Amino acid sequence: MRQDNLIDGAWVRADSGRTLEVLDPATDLPVGSVPAMGVAETRRAVDAASGAFPAWAARPVEARAATLVDLSARMAAKRAGLAALMTAEQGKPLAEAQAEVDYARSFFDVAAAAIHTLEDEHPEVPGKSVRVHRRPVGVAVAITPWNFPLAMLAKKVAPALAVGCTQIVKPAEQTPLSAIAFAEIAIEAGVPAGVLNLLTGDPAPIAETLLEDPRVRKLSFTGSTEVGRLLMRGGATNLLRLSLELGGHAPLLVFEDADLDSAVRIAMAAKYRNGGQTCICPNRFLVHASIHDAFVAALAEASAALVSGVGTRPEVDLGPMIDDAAIEKVEAHVTDAIRCGATLVTGGGRRRVAGATNRFHEPTVLTGCTAEMRCWREETFGPVCPVRAFRDDDEAIALANDSEYGLASYAITSDPGRIERLGLELRTGVVGINDPGPAVAAVPFGGVRHSGFGREGGRWGLEEYLETVAVSRVDA
Ligand code: NAD
């Protein structure tokens, strides 16, 4: 397994020789160790990306698209190995890791197709001939989180490379090995030296060096709102183009016309992906009073039946929380909710798993949740379902929108008028109607308000890496 970084097509270690260890969150066994890069290596990565930009941008669109399609095919051929590595460093069940490899690949196929849809435009202006075209912004940076180590990277690398940008990627400290395995595949697929560069290590010095360098023209970040704010401030000096995919606090609305079995199936699929460590997981369950008790009973029964364990075991539904701080936050949210008057229906604490760490949390259902509770205001990022009843659509929409976040929302209903209204009034960038998986590569994905801005996926994802140029001609 490769454990080096990639700068200008060469596999390199840190100048200092320092490394960061990567541990399996389910067992604390070492998975590998990666370089802790510093300022000098980061500058070399910018030199490489900047030097490679003109030739990559000038390469015909068909050639860049063919490289991306080849990259996707190579990921498919290495699906098993990539998934096993992801489960080892991130903890998610193997089946979810395999699905993530497929999801990540799809961004390359979609970007390779979407690049052909970008055409020059010619707005009608009396007495002038106007051509509007687009060109790549230049050197792009991608900073990604640990919860979807391959998919979050693919969402950024695919559009950047498709349009002709070169890139420096910095994966999360917890999950750098999946990114390194990906970069190795990119090189095998013929991505030229300097077009994709990868740095691991402590985030602050790397990010500060990248933000200070005027050759960097774009930053795409996925992670917490707190770090997003920090990067936005840092990007101000060079007026950096930004895409910020930040925290979420999705509401899931179950209306009175919902079929109970489908509602529970959709809620389970949306909630427990990656053990609840997903930015679009529902964190606030709003259920019509007429079906509240029946829904809660069925949700609690299905939740309690989920199997926790090490992700390599085929029967496992829920892996560990990523680290001690993550499980402590989940515990704190549950304790706080009960102290504030919530009723614990199932779960509520840690679950012992033989031969594993103590980072597994029981699937937990709480009812009677209110806005005073931390779990109702903050992202829990764990397997907790806080539930609250509502009486009518106005109340449901008002409660759903009562959050500073605005990434995803879900609703379970078949009423066409209501579906229309929800699409217009729910203040999130993504709305899933009877759909537990609204994030697919061909569809724009991103947030509003404190969930950030910018879109990933399809043609919308490409636009984040392009600048628009108007050439206005008057015949002399
Ligand atoms: P995080 O913000 O702590 O880390 C994300 C990335 O930022 C990592 O690569 C980390 O090394 C880097 N980072 C940390 N401190 C930094 C600094 N000072 N300067 C520069 N970079 C720094 O987030 P996390 O805990 O890894 O991920 C969980 C968060 O990500 C949750 O809030 C989740 O909702 C969010 N998320 C959002 C989306 C989305 O698409 N909107 C997707 C996945 C996760």
Short mmCIF file of C-alpha atoms and ligand atoms in Angstrom, two decimals:
data_model
loop_
_atom_site.label_atom_id
_atom_site.label_comp_id
_atom_site.label_asym_id
_atom_site.label_seq_id
_atom_site.Cartn_x
_atom_site.Cartn_y
_atom_site.Cartn_z
CA MET A 1 0.00 0.00 0.00
CA ARG A 2 1.38 3.37 -1.03
CA GLN A 3 1.80 5.88 1.83
CA ASP A 4 3.64 8.78 0.14
CA ASN A 5 2.38 12.11 -1.13
CA LEU A 6 2.20 13.18 -4.75
CA ILE A 7 3.93 16.35 -5.99
CA ASP A 8 4.64 16.95 -9.67
CA GLY A 9 4.17 13.28 -10.53
CA ALA A 10 6.70 12.09 -7.91
CA TRP A 11 5.88 10.12 -4.76
CA VAL A 12 7.50 11.97 -1.88
CA ARG A 13 7.91 12.01 1.91
CA ALA A 14 7.96 15.08 4.20
CA ASP A 15 11.18 17.10 4.27
CA SER A 16 11.21 16.67 8.05
CA GLY A 17 10.64 12.92 7.78
CA ARG A 18 7.69 13.36 10.16
CA THR A 19 4.64 11.15 9.68
CA LEU A 20 1.08 10.90 11.00
CA GLU A 21 -0.25 7.52 12.03
CA VAL A 22 -3.61 6.31 10.72
CA LEU A 23 -5.60 4.04 13.07
CA ASP A 24 -8.65 1.86 12.47
CA PRO A 25 -11.40 3.53 14.57
CA ALA A 26 -13.01 0.13 15.19
CA THR A 27 -9.90 -1.52 16.63
CA ASP A 28 -7.23 1.16 17.11
CA LEU A 29 -4.88 -1.08 15.07
CA PRO A 30 -2.50 0.85 12.81
CA VAL A 31 -3.54 1.04 9.17
CA GLY A 32 -0.55 3.03 7.91
CA SER A 33 1.32 6.28 8.28
CA VAL A 34 1.50 9.28 5.97
CA PRO A 35 3.82 12.26 5.57
CA ALA A 36 3.25 15.38 7.68
CA MET A 37 3.93 17.96 5.01
CA GLY A 38 4.97 21.51 5.83
CA VAL A 39 5.21 24.91 4.19
CA ALA A 40 8.06 24.13 1.76
CA GLU A 41 6.40 21.00 0.36
CA THR A 42 3.11 22.90 0.01
CA ARG A 43 4.85 25.62 -2.02
CA ARG A 44 6.36 22.94 -4.25
CA ALA A 45 2.89 21.52 -4.83
CA VAL A 46 1.67 24.97 -5.94
CA ASP A 47 4.74 25.30 -8.22
CA ALA A 48 3.83 21.95 -9.78
CA ALA A 49 0.12 22.69 -10.21
CA SER A 50 0.85 26.13 -11.57
CA GLY A 51 3.46 24.81 -14.01
CA ALA A 52 1.18 22.04 -15.28
CA PHE A 53 -1.86 24.30 -15.76
CA PRO A 54 -1.27 25.77 -19.26
CA ALA A 55 -0.71 22.40 -20.95
CA TRP A 56 -3.60 20.66 -19.17
CA ALA A 57 -5.99 23.53 -19.90
CA ALA A 58 -4.92 23.48 -23.57
CA ARG A 59 -5.45 19.73 -23.93
CA PRO A 60 -8.54 18.98 -26.06
CA VAL A 61 -11.72 18.43 -24.08
CA GLU A 62 -12.08 14.92 -25.56
CA ALA A 63 -8.64 13.95 -24.25
CA ARG A 64 -9.34 15.20 -20.73
CA ALA A 65 -12.73 13.47 -20.74
CA ALA A 66 -11.12 10.21 -21.90
CA THR A 67 -8.65 10.35 -19.00
CA LEU A 68 -11.52 10.77 -16.53
CA VAL A 69 -13.44 7.84 -18.01
CA ASP A 70 -10.29 5.71 -17.82
CA LEU A 71 -9.80 6.76 -14.19
CA SER A 72 -13.36 5.69 -13.38
CA ALA A 73 -12.85 2.29 -15.04
CA ARG A 74 -9.66 1.74 -13.05
CA MET A 75 -11.50 2.56 -9.83
CA ALA A 76 -14.09 -0.06 -10.77
CA ALA A 77 -11.34 -2.63 -11.30
CA LYS A 78 -9.92 -1.82 -7.84
CA ARG A 79 -13.28 -1.53 -6.11
CA ALA A 80 -12.64 -4.29 -3.55
CA GLY A 81 -9.26 -2.94 -2.45
CA LEU A 82 -10.43 0.66 -2.26
CA ALA A 83 -13.47 -0.34 -0.20
CA ALA A 84 -11.43 -2.46 2.21
CA LEU A 85 -9.00 0.41 2.77
CA MET A 86 -11.86 2.83 3.38
CA THR A 87 -13.48 0.51 5.93
CA ALA A 88 -10.12 0.11 7.68
CA GLU A 89 -9.42 3.81 8.09
CA GLN A 90 -12.96 5.16 8.36
CA GLY A 91 -14.93 2.33 9.95
CA LYS A 92 -18.00 2.19 7.69
CA PRO A 93 -19.45 -1.25 6.83
CA LEU A 94 -17.84 -2.80 3.76
CA ALA A 95 -21.04 -2.73 1.70
CA GLU A 96 -21.29 1.04 2.27
CA ALA A 97 -17.63 1.46 1.32
CA GLN A 98 -18.23 -0.48 -1.91
CA ALA A 99 -21.24 1.71 -2.68
CA GLU A 100 -19.06 4.76 -2.04
CA VAL A 101 -16.50 3.61 -4.61
CA ASP A 102 -19.34 3.41 -7.18
CA TYR A 103 -20.66 6.82 -6.13
CA ALA A 104 -17.17 8.37 -6.34
CA ARG A 105 -16.60 6.88 -9.81
CA SER A 106 -19.87 8.30 -11.08
CA PHE A 107 -18.54 11.86 -10.66
CA PHE A 108 -15.84 11.16 -13.25
CA ASP A 109 -18.30 9.70 -15.74
CA VAL A 110 -20.75 12.56 -15.21
CA ALA A 111 -18.05 15.26 -15.47
CA ALA A 112 -16.64 13.66 -18.62
CA ALA A 113 -20.11 13.84 -20.21
CA ALA A 114 -21.09 17.26 -18.82
CA ILE A 115 -17.96 18.98 -20.16
CA HIS A 116 -19.35 18.52 -23.67
CA THR A 117 -22.51 20.46 -22.77
CA LEU A 118 -20.67 23.71 -22.03
CA GLU A 119 -20.91 25.82 -25.14
CA ASP A 120 -20.17 29.41 -26.00
CA GLU A 121 -23.17 31.73 -25.84
CA HIS A 122 -24.04 34.70 -28.05
CA PRO A 123 -26.48 37.12 -26.37
CA GLU A 124 -28.30 39.42 -28.79
CA VAL A 125 -27.07 43.01 -28.42
CA PRO A 126 -27.98 45.65 -31.06
CA GLY A 127 -24.92 46.81 -33.02
CA LYS A 128 -22.55 44.35 -31.37
CA SER A 129 -21.42 40.79 -31.73
CA VAL A 130 -20.95 39.19 -28.33
CA ARG A 131 -19.32 35.88 -27.50
CA VAL A 132 -19.45 34.54 -23.94
CA HIS A 133 -17.02 31.76 -23.23
CA ARG A 134 -15.64 30.05 -20.18
CA ARG A 135 -12.14 29.18 -19.14
CA PRO A 136 -10.71 27.26 -16.17
CA VAL A 137 -9.88 29.37 -13.11
CA GLY A 138 -6.39 27.90 -12.72
CA VAL A 139 -4.92 26.12 -9.68
CA ALA A 140 -7.66 24.69 -7.46
CA VAL A 141 -7.41 23.36 -3.91
CA ALA A 142 -9.63 20.65 -2.42
CA ILE A 143 -9.86 20.09 1.35
CA THR A 144 -12.02 17.11 2.28
CA PRO A 145 -13.49 15.47 5.41
CA TRP A 146 -13.14 11.94 6.77
CA ASN A 147 -16.73 10.75 6.50
CA PHE A 148 -16.71 10.02 2.74
CA PRO A 149 -12.99 9.77 1.97
CA LEU A 150 -13.35 8.95 -1.72
CA ALA A 151 -16.64 10.53 -2.69
CA MET A 152 -15.83 13.97 -1.28
CA LEU A 153 -12.55 13.93 -3.17
CA ALA A 154 -14.17 12.75 -6.42
CA LYS A 155 -16.78 15.53 -6.25
CA LYS A 156 -13.94 18.04 -6.44
CA VAL A 157 -11.29 16.34 -8.58
CA ALA A 158 -13.67 15.28 -11.38
CA PRO A 159 -15.01 18.76 -12.27
CA ALA A 160 -11.68 20.53 -11.71
CA LEU A 161 -9.77 18.22 -14.03
CA ALA A 162 -12.60 18.06 -16.55
CA VAL A 163 -12.58 21.80 -17.18
CA GLY A 164 -8.78 22.05 -17.30
CA CYS A 165 -7.83 23.17 -13.78
CA THR A 166 -4.92 21.62 -11.96
CA GLN A 167 -5.33 20.70 -8.34
CA ILE A 168 -3.86 20.20 -4.90
CA VAL A 169 -5.87 17.95 -2.61
CA LYS A 170 -5.60 17.71 1.15
CA PRO A 171 -7.60 14.87 2.66
CA ALA A 172 -8.57 14.61 6.34
CA GLU A 173 -5.93 13.35 8.79
CA GLN A 174 -8.14 10.38 9.75
CA THR A 175 -8.55 9.05 6.19
CA PRO A 176 -5.59 9.96 3.96
CA LEU A 177 -4.87 6.47 2.66
CA SER A 178 -7.98 6.23 0.47
CA ALA A 179 -6.95 9.53 -1.11
CA ILE A 180 -3.43 8.26 -1.75
CA ALA A 181 -4.82 5.07 -3.33
CA PHE A 182 -7.02 7.26 -5.51
CA ALA A 183 -4.09 9.48 -6.57
CA GLU A 184 -2.14 6.38 -7.55
CA ILE A 185 -5.02 5.33 -9.83
CA ALA A 186 -5.14 8.83 -11.34
CA ILE A 187 -1.47 8.55 -12.28
CA GLU A 188 -2.07 5.10 -13.80
CA ALA A 189 -4.91 6.60 -15.83
CA GLY A 190 -2.51 9.09 -17.37
CA VAL A 191 -3.16 12.25 -15.36
CA PRO A 192 0.04 14.18 -16.16
CA ALA A 193 2.64 15.23 -13.58
CA GLY A 194 1.56 18.29 -11.61
CA VAL A 195 -2.11 18.14 -12.67
CA LEU A 196 -3.10 16.36 -9.44
CA ASN A 197 -1.01 16.81 -6.30
CA LEU A 198 -1.73 15.40 -2.87
CA LEU A 199 -0.59 16.64 0.54
CA THR A 200 -1.25 15.10 3.95
CA GLY A 201 -0.43 16.45 7.39
CA ASP A 202 -1.53 19.03 9.94
CA PRO A 203 -4.16 21.13 8.16
CA ALA A 204 -3.37 24.65 9.40
CA PRO A 205 0.15 25.22 7.96
CA ILE A 206 -0.79 23.57 4.66
CA ALA A 207 -4.02 25.56 4.32
CA GLU A 208 -2.40 28.86 5.34
CA THR A 209 0.35 28.42 2.75
CA LEU A 210 -2.20 27.64 0.05
CA LEU A 211 -4.41 30.61 0.97
CA GLU A 212 -1.48 33.03 0.94
CA ASP A 213 -0.28 31.99 -2.51
CA PRO A 214 -1.75 34.22 -5.25
CA ARG A 215 -1.35 31.43 -7.81
CA VAL A 216 -4.14 29.47 -6.07
CA ARG A 217 -7.44 30.65 -7.60
CA LYS A 218 -10.06 28.34 -6.17
CA LEU A 219 -10.78 26.51 -2.92
CA SER A 220 -13.41 23.85 -2.58
CA PHE A 221 -13.91 22.75 1.01
CA THR A 222 -16.16 20.14 2.56
CA GLY A 223 -16.23 19.99 6.33
CA SER A 224 -17.48 21.81 9.38
CA THR A 225 -19.04 25.28 9.26
CA GLU A 226 -16.45 26.47 11.78
CA VAL A 227 -13.47 25.59 9.55
CA GLY A 228 -15.38 26.86 6.50
CA ARG A 229 -15.62 30.30 8.13
CA LEU A 230 -11.91 30.24 8.91
CA LEU A 231 -11.05 29.42 5.29
CA MET A 232 -13.38 32.10 3.97
CA ARG A 233 -11.58 34.70 6.09
CA GLY A 234 -8.22 33.36 4.92
CA GLY A 235 -9.33 33.40 1.30
CA ALA A 236 -10.25 37.09 1.45
CA THR A 237 -6.68 38.33 0.87
CA ASN A 238 -6.48 36.84 -2.62
CA LEU A 239 -10.25 37.07 -3.27
CA LEU A 240 -10.28 33.33 -3.72
CA ARG A 241 -13.20 31.67 -5.49
CA LEU A 242 -14.86 29.44 -2.86
CA SER A 243 -17.20 26.49 -2.70
CA LEU A 244 -18.09 25.62 0.89
CA GLU A 245 -19.96 22.38 1.59
CA LEU A 246 -20.52 22.65 5.33
CA GLY A 247 -22.50 21.14 8.16
CA GLY A 248 -26.12 20.07 7.88
CA HIS A 249 -29.04 19.54 10.23
CA ALA A 250 -31.62 17.93 8.00
CA PRO A 251 -35.27 17.72 9.01
CA LEU A 252 -37.31 14.68 7.94
CA LEU A 253 -41.05 15.36 7.75
CA VAL A 254 -43.48 12.46 7.91
CA PHE A 255 -46.96 13.58 6.85
CA GLU A 256 -50.25 11.93 7.76
CA ASP A 257 -50.68 10.32 4.31
CA ALA A 258 -47.35 8.44 4.58
CA ASP A 259 -47.35 4.66 4.35
CA LEU A 260 -45.82 3.61 7.66
CA ASP A 261 -43.57 0.83 6.33
CA SER A 262 -42.17 3.03 3.55
CA ALA A 263 -41.70 5.92 5.96
CA VAL A 264 -39.63 3.79 8.34
CA ARG A 265 -37.62 2.26 5.48
CA ILE A 266 -36.80 5.73 4.09
CA ALA A 267 -36.00 7.14 7.54
CA MET A 268 -33.69 4.23 8.37
CA ALA A 269 -31.81 4.46 5.06
CA ALA A 270 -31.32 8.20 5.34
CA LYS A 271 -30.47 8.26 9.05
CA TYR A 272 -28.06 5.38 9.57
CA ARG A 273 -25.77 5.71 6.54
CA ASN A 274 -22.23 5.77 7.93
CA GLY A 275 -23.66 5.43 11.45
CA GLY A 276 -25.28 8.85 11.20
CA GLN A 277 -21.96 10.51 10.33
CA THR A 278 -23.29 11.98 7.09
CA CYS A 279 -23.84 15.67 6.43
CA ILE A 280 -27.30 15.02 4.96
CA CYS A 281 -28.50 12.57 7.64
CA PRO A 282 -31.87 13.55 9.12
CA ASN A 283 -31.24 14.99 12.58
CA ARG A 284 -34.75 16.26 13.31
CA PHE A 285 -37.72 13.96 12.77
CA LEU A 286 -41.01 15.84 12.48
CA VAL A 287 -44.00 13.51 12.49
CA HIS A 288 -47.69 14.30 12.11
CA ALA A 289 -49.41 13.84 15.48
CA SER A 290 -51.91 11.32 14.02
CA ILE A 291 -49.17 8.79 13.16
CA HIS A 292 -46.48 9.88 15.65
CA ASP A 293 -46.81 6.96 18.08
CA ALA A 294 -47.01 4.27 15.41
CA PHE A 295 -44.05 5.73 13.49
CA VAL A 296 -41.93 6.03 16.65
CA ALA A 297 -42.67 2.43 17.68
CA ALA A 298 -41.71 1.09 14.24
CA LEU A 299 -38.61 3.32 13.98
CA ALA A 300 -37.46 2.25 17.45
CA GLU A 301 -37.96 -1.44 16.65
CA ALA A 302 -36.02 -1.20 13.36
CA SER A 303 -33.28 0.89 15.01
CA ALA A 304 -32.79 -1.52 17.91
CA ALA A 305 -32.39 -4.40 15.42
CA LEU A 306 -29.35 -2.82 13.72
CA VAL A 307 -26.10 -4.72 14.27
CA SER A 308 -23.00 -2.81 15.42
CA GLY A 309 -19.48 -4.04 14.82
CA VAL A 310 -16.27 -3.97 12.84
CA GLY A 311 -17.16 -3.00 9.27
CA THR A 312 -15.51 -6.00 7.63
CA ARG A 313 -18.14 -8.37 9.11
CA PRO A 314 -20.96 -8.86 6.59
CA GLU A 315 -23.77 -8.72 9.18
CA VAL A 316 -22.73 -5.28 10.44
CA ASP A 317 -25.01 -2.28 9.86
CA LEU A 318 -23.25 0.30 12.04
CA GLY A 319 -19.54 0.90 12.45
CA PRO A 320 -17.81 2.95 15.14
CA MET A 321 -17.84 6.70 15.60
CA ILE A 322 -14.68 8.12 14.03
CA ASP A 323 -12.95 9.04 17.32
CA ASP A 324 -13.45 9.53 21.05
CA ALA A 325 -14.53 13.15 20.68
CA ALA A 326 -17.25 12.08 18.22
CA ILE A 327 -18.81 9.49 20.53
CA GLU A 328 -18.53 11.83 23.50
CA LYS A 329 -20.50 14.43 21.53
CA VAL A 330 -23.23 11.89 20.74
CA GLU A 331 -23.43 10.92 24.42
CA ALA A 332 -23.55 14.56 25.49
CA HIS A 333 -26.44 15.26 23.09
CA VAL A 334 -28.45 12.29 24.38
CA THR A 335 -27.82 13.17 28.05
CA ASP A 336 -28.71 16.81 27.43
CA ALA A 337 -31.97 15.87 25.63
CA ILE A 338 -33.08 13.61 28.50
CA ARG A 339 -32.17 16.28 31.06
CA CYS A 340 -34.30 18.77 29.10
CA GLY A 341 -37.32 16.44 29.15
CA ALA A 342 -37.02 14.15 26.09
CA THR A 343 -38.22 10.55 26.43
CA LEU A 344 -35.73 7.81 25.59
CA VAL A 345 -37.53 5.17 23.49
CA THR A 346 -34.58 2.97 22.58
CA GLY A 347 -30.77 3.02 22.84
CA GLY A 348 -29.20 5.83 24.81
CA GLY A 349 -25.62 4.72 25.40
CA ARG A 350 -22.52 2.92 24.18
CA ARG A 351 -22.70 -0.61 22.84
CA ARG A 352 -19.97 -3.13 23.67
CA VAL A 353 -18.52 -4.90 20.64
CA ALA A 354 -16.22 -7.84 21.40
CA GLY A 355 -12.63 -7.30 20.30
CA ALA A 356 -13.24 -3.69 19.30
CA THR A 357 -12.85 -0.16 20.67
CA ASN A 358 -15.46 1.51 22.86
CA ARG A 359 -16.68 3.86 20.08
CA PHE A 360 -19.96 2.20 19.14
CA HIS A 361 -23.16 4.01 20.03
CA GLU A 362 -26.57 2.39 20.21
CA PRO A 363 -29.11 3.51 17.65
CA THR A 364 -31.19 5.90 19.73
CA VAL A 365 -34.71 7.30 19.42
CA LEU A 366 -35.83 10.25 21.55
CA THR A 367 -39.30 11.81 21.56
CA GLY A 368 -40.66 15.09 22.85
CA CYS A 369 -37.61 16.95 21.49
CA THR A 370 -37.60 20.75 21.60
CA ALA A 371 -35.46 23.66 20.46
CA GLU A 372 -33.75 23.94 23.88
CA MET A 373 -32.04 20.62 23.29
CA ARG A 374 -28.58 20.50 21.72
CA CYS A 375 -29.63 17.61 19.48
CA TRP A 376 -32.35 19.85 17.99
CA ARG A 377 -30.01 22.77 17.35
CA GLU A 378 -26.61 21.22 16.53
CA GLU A 379 -25.39 18.48 14.22
CA THR A 380 -25.04 15.31 16.36
CA PHE A 381 -23.21 13.30 13.68
CA GLY A 382 -24.22 9.98 15.19
CA PRO A 383 -27.01 7.37 15.29
CA VAL A 384 -29.60 9.49 17.13
CA CYS A 385 -33.18 10.19 15.97
CA PRO A 386 -34.77 13.12 17.85
CA VAL A 387 -38.53 13.18 17.18
CA ARG A 388 -41.19 15.86 17.60
CA ALA A 389 -44.87 15.86 16.62
CA PHE A 390 -46.56 18.50 14.44
CA ARG A 391 -50.22 19.28 13.76
CA ASP A 392 -50.33 20.83 10.27
CA ASP A 393 -48.18 21.67 7.24
CA ASP A 394 -47.56 25.28 8.31
CA GLU A 395 -46.15 24.14 11.64
CA ALA A 396 -44.06 21.37 10.01
CA ILE A 397 -42.46 23.77 7.51
CA ALA A 398 -41.84 26.43 10.17
CA LEU A 399 -40.13 23.90 12.46
CA ALA A 400 -38.12 22.44 9.57
CA ASN A 401 -36.85 25.90 8.59
CA ASP A 402 -36.00 26.86 12.17
CA SER A 403 -32.27 26.14 11.82
CA GLU A 404 -29.24 28.12 10.73
CA TYR A 405 -28.27 25.15 8.53
CA GLY A 406 -29.77 24.50 5.10
CA LEU A 407 -28.18 21.51 3.40
CA ALA A 408 -30.83 18.81 2.96
CA SER A 409 -34.40 18.11 3.99
CA TYR A 410 -36.67 15.13 3.49
CA ALA A 411 -40.40 14.63 3.37
CA ILE A 412 -42.58 11.57 3.13
CA THR A 413 -45.89 12.28 1.42
CA SER A 414 -47.69 11.64 -1.86
CA ASP A 415 -49.80 14.81 -1.98
CA PRO A 416 -48.86 16.71 -5.19
CA GLY A 417 -49.83 20.15 -3.87
CA ARG A 418 -47.85 19.61 -0.70
CA ILE A 419 -44.82 18.31 -2.65
CA GLU A 420 -44.89 21.47 -4.77
CA ARG A 421 -45.06 23.64 -1.67
CA LEU A 422 -42.24 21.79 0.11
CA GLY A 423 -39.94 22.20 -2.89
CA LEU A 424 -40.56 25.95 -2.80
CA GLU A 425 -40.57 26.57 0.93
CA LEU A 426 -38.08 24.23 2.59
CA ARG A 427 -34.95 26.35 2.94
CA THR A 428 -32.33 23.76 2.00
CA GLY A 429 -30.24 23.21 -1.12
CA VAL A 430 -31.47 19.62 -1.48
CA VAL A 431 -35.01 18.33 -0.88
CA GLY A 432 -35.68 14.59 -0.92
CA ILE A 433 -39.34 13.60 -1.35
CA ASN A 434 -39.78 9.92 -0.44
CA ASP A 435 -36.10 9.71 -1.43
CA PRO A 436 -33.51 8.71 1.17
CA GLY A 437 -30.62 9.24 -1.28
CA PRO A 438 -31.04 12.57 -3.09
CA ALA A 439 -27.26 13.05 -3.57
CA VAL A 440 -26.28 11.67 -6.99
CA ALA A 441 -23.51 12.82 -9.33
CA ALA A 442 -25.78 14.21 -12.08
CA VAL A 443 -27.73 16.48 -9.70
CA PRO A 444 -26.54 19.75 -8.08
CA PHE A 445 -25.70 19.26 -4.43
CA GLY A 446 -24.93 21.92 -1.84
CA GLY A 447 -26.30 24.08 0.90
CA VAL A 448 -27.72 27.48 1.72
CA ARG A 449 -27.17 29.71 4.77
CA HIS A 450 -24.69 28.20 7.28
CA SER A 451 -24.42 25.00 5.22
CA GLY A 452 -22.37 27.02 2.74
CA PHE A 453 -22.61 27.76 -0.96
CA GLY A 454 -21.52 26.34 -4.27
CA ARG A 455 -22.79 23.21 -5.97
CA GLU A 456 -21.23 19.86 -6.78
CA GLY A 457 -22.47 17.43 -9.42
CA GLY A 458 -23.32 17.63 -13.11
CA ARG A 459 -22.81 20.78 -15.13
CA TRP A 460 -23.35 22.86 -11.95
CA GLY A 461 -20.22 21.29 -10.43
CA LEU A 462 -18.14 22.27 -13.47
CA GLU A 463 -19.24 25.90 -13.27
CA GLU A 464 -17.54 26.26 -9.88
CA TYR A 465 -14.18 25.89 -11.64
CA LEU A 466 -14.85 28.20 -14.57
CA GLU A 467 -14.68 31.93 -15.09
CA THR A 468 -16.98 33.60 -17.60
CA VAL A 469 -15.49 35.89 -20.24
CA ALA A 470 -17.53 38.25 -22.43
CA VAL A 471 -15.93 39.29 -25.73
CA SER A 472 -17.91 42.23 -27.07
CA ARG A 473 -17.12 43.22 -30.67
CA VAL A 474 -18.16 46.34 -32.55
CA ASP A 475 -17.15 46.36 -36.18
CA ALA A 476 -14.77 49.25 -36.82
P1 NAD B 1 -13.52 19.46 9.73
O1 NAD B 1 -13.98 20.80 9.32
O2 NAD B 1 -12.94 19.30 11.07
O3 NAD B 1 -12.42 18.91 8.72
C1 NAD B 1 -12.60 18.91 7.33
C2 NAD B 1 -11.27 19.15 6.66
O4 NAD B 1 -10.78 20.41 7.07
C3 NAD B 1 -10.19 18.13 6.99
O5 NAD B 1 -9.42 17.89 5.84
C4 NAD B 1 -9.35 18.87 8.02
O6 NAD B 1 -8.01 18.45 8.02
C5 NAD B 1 -9.44 20.28 7.52
N1 NAD B 1 -9.16 21.29 8.53
C6 NAD B 1 -9.37 21.21 9.87
N2 NAD B 1 -8.92 22.34 10.46
C7 NAD B 1 -8.43 23.13 9.48
C8 NAD B 1 -7.82 24.41 9.45
N3 NAD B 1 -7.64 25.11 10.56
N4 NAD B 1 -7.46 24.91 8.26
C9 NAD B 1 -7.66 24.22 7.13
N5 NAD B 1 -8.19 23.00 7.10
C10 NAD B 1 -8.59 22.46 8.25
O7 NAD B 1 -14.77 18.50 9.50
P2 NAD B 1 -14.84 16.92 9.73
O8 NAD B 1 -15.01 16.69 11.18
O9 NAD B 1 -13.72 16.23 9.04
O10 NAD B 1 -16.15 16.55 8.91
C11 NAD B 1 -17.41 16.63 9.46
C12 NAD B 1 -18.12 17.87 9.02
O11 NAD B 1 -18.15 17.94 7.59
C13 NAD B 1 -19.57 17.89 9.44
O12 NAD B 1 -19.92 19.19 9.87
C14 NAD B 1 -20.32 17.54 8.16
O13 NAD B 1 -21.65 17.96 8.12
C15 NAD B 1 -19.48 18.20 7.15
N6 NAD B 1 -19.71 17.61 5.82
C16 NAD B 1 -20.38 18.36 4.91
C17 NAD B 1 -20.64 17.83 3.66
C18 NAD B 1 -21.37 18.62 2.61
O14 NAD B 1 -21.36 18.21 1.46
N7 NAD B 1 -21.96 19.75 2.94
C19 NAD B 1 -20.23 16.53 3.34
C20 NAD B 1 -19.55 15.80 4.31
C21 NAD B 1 -19.29 16.37 5.56
#
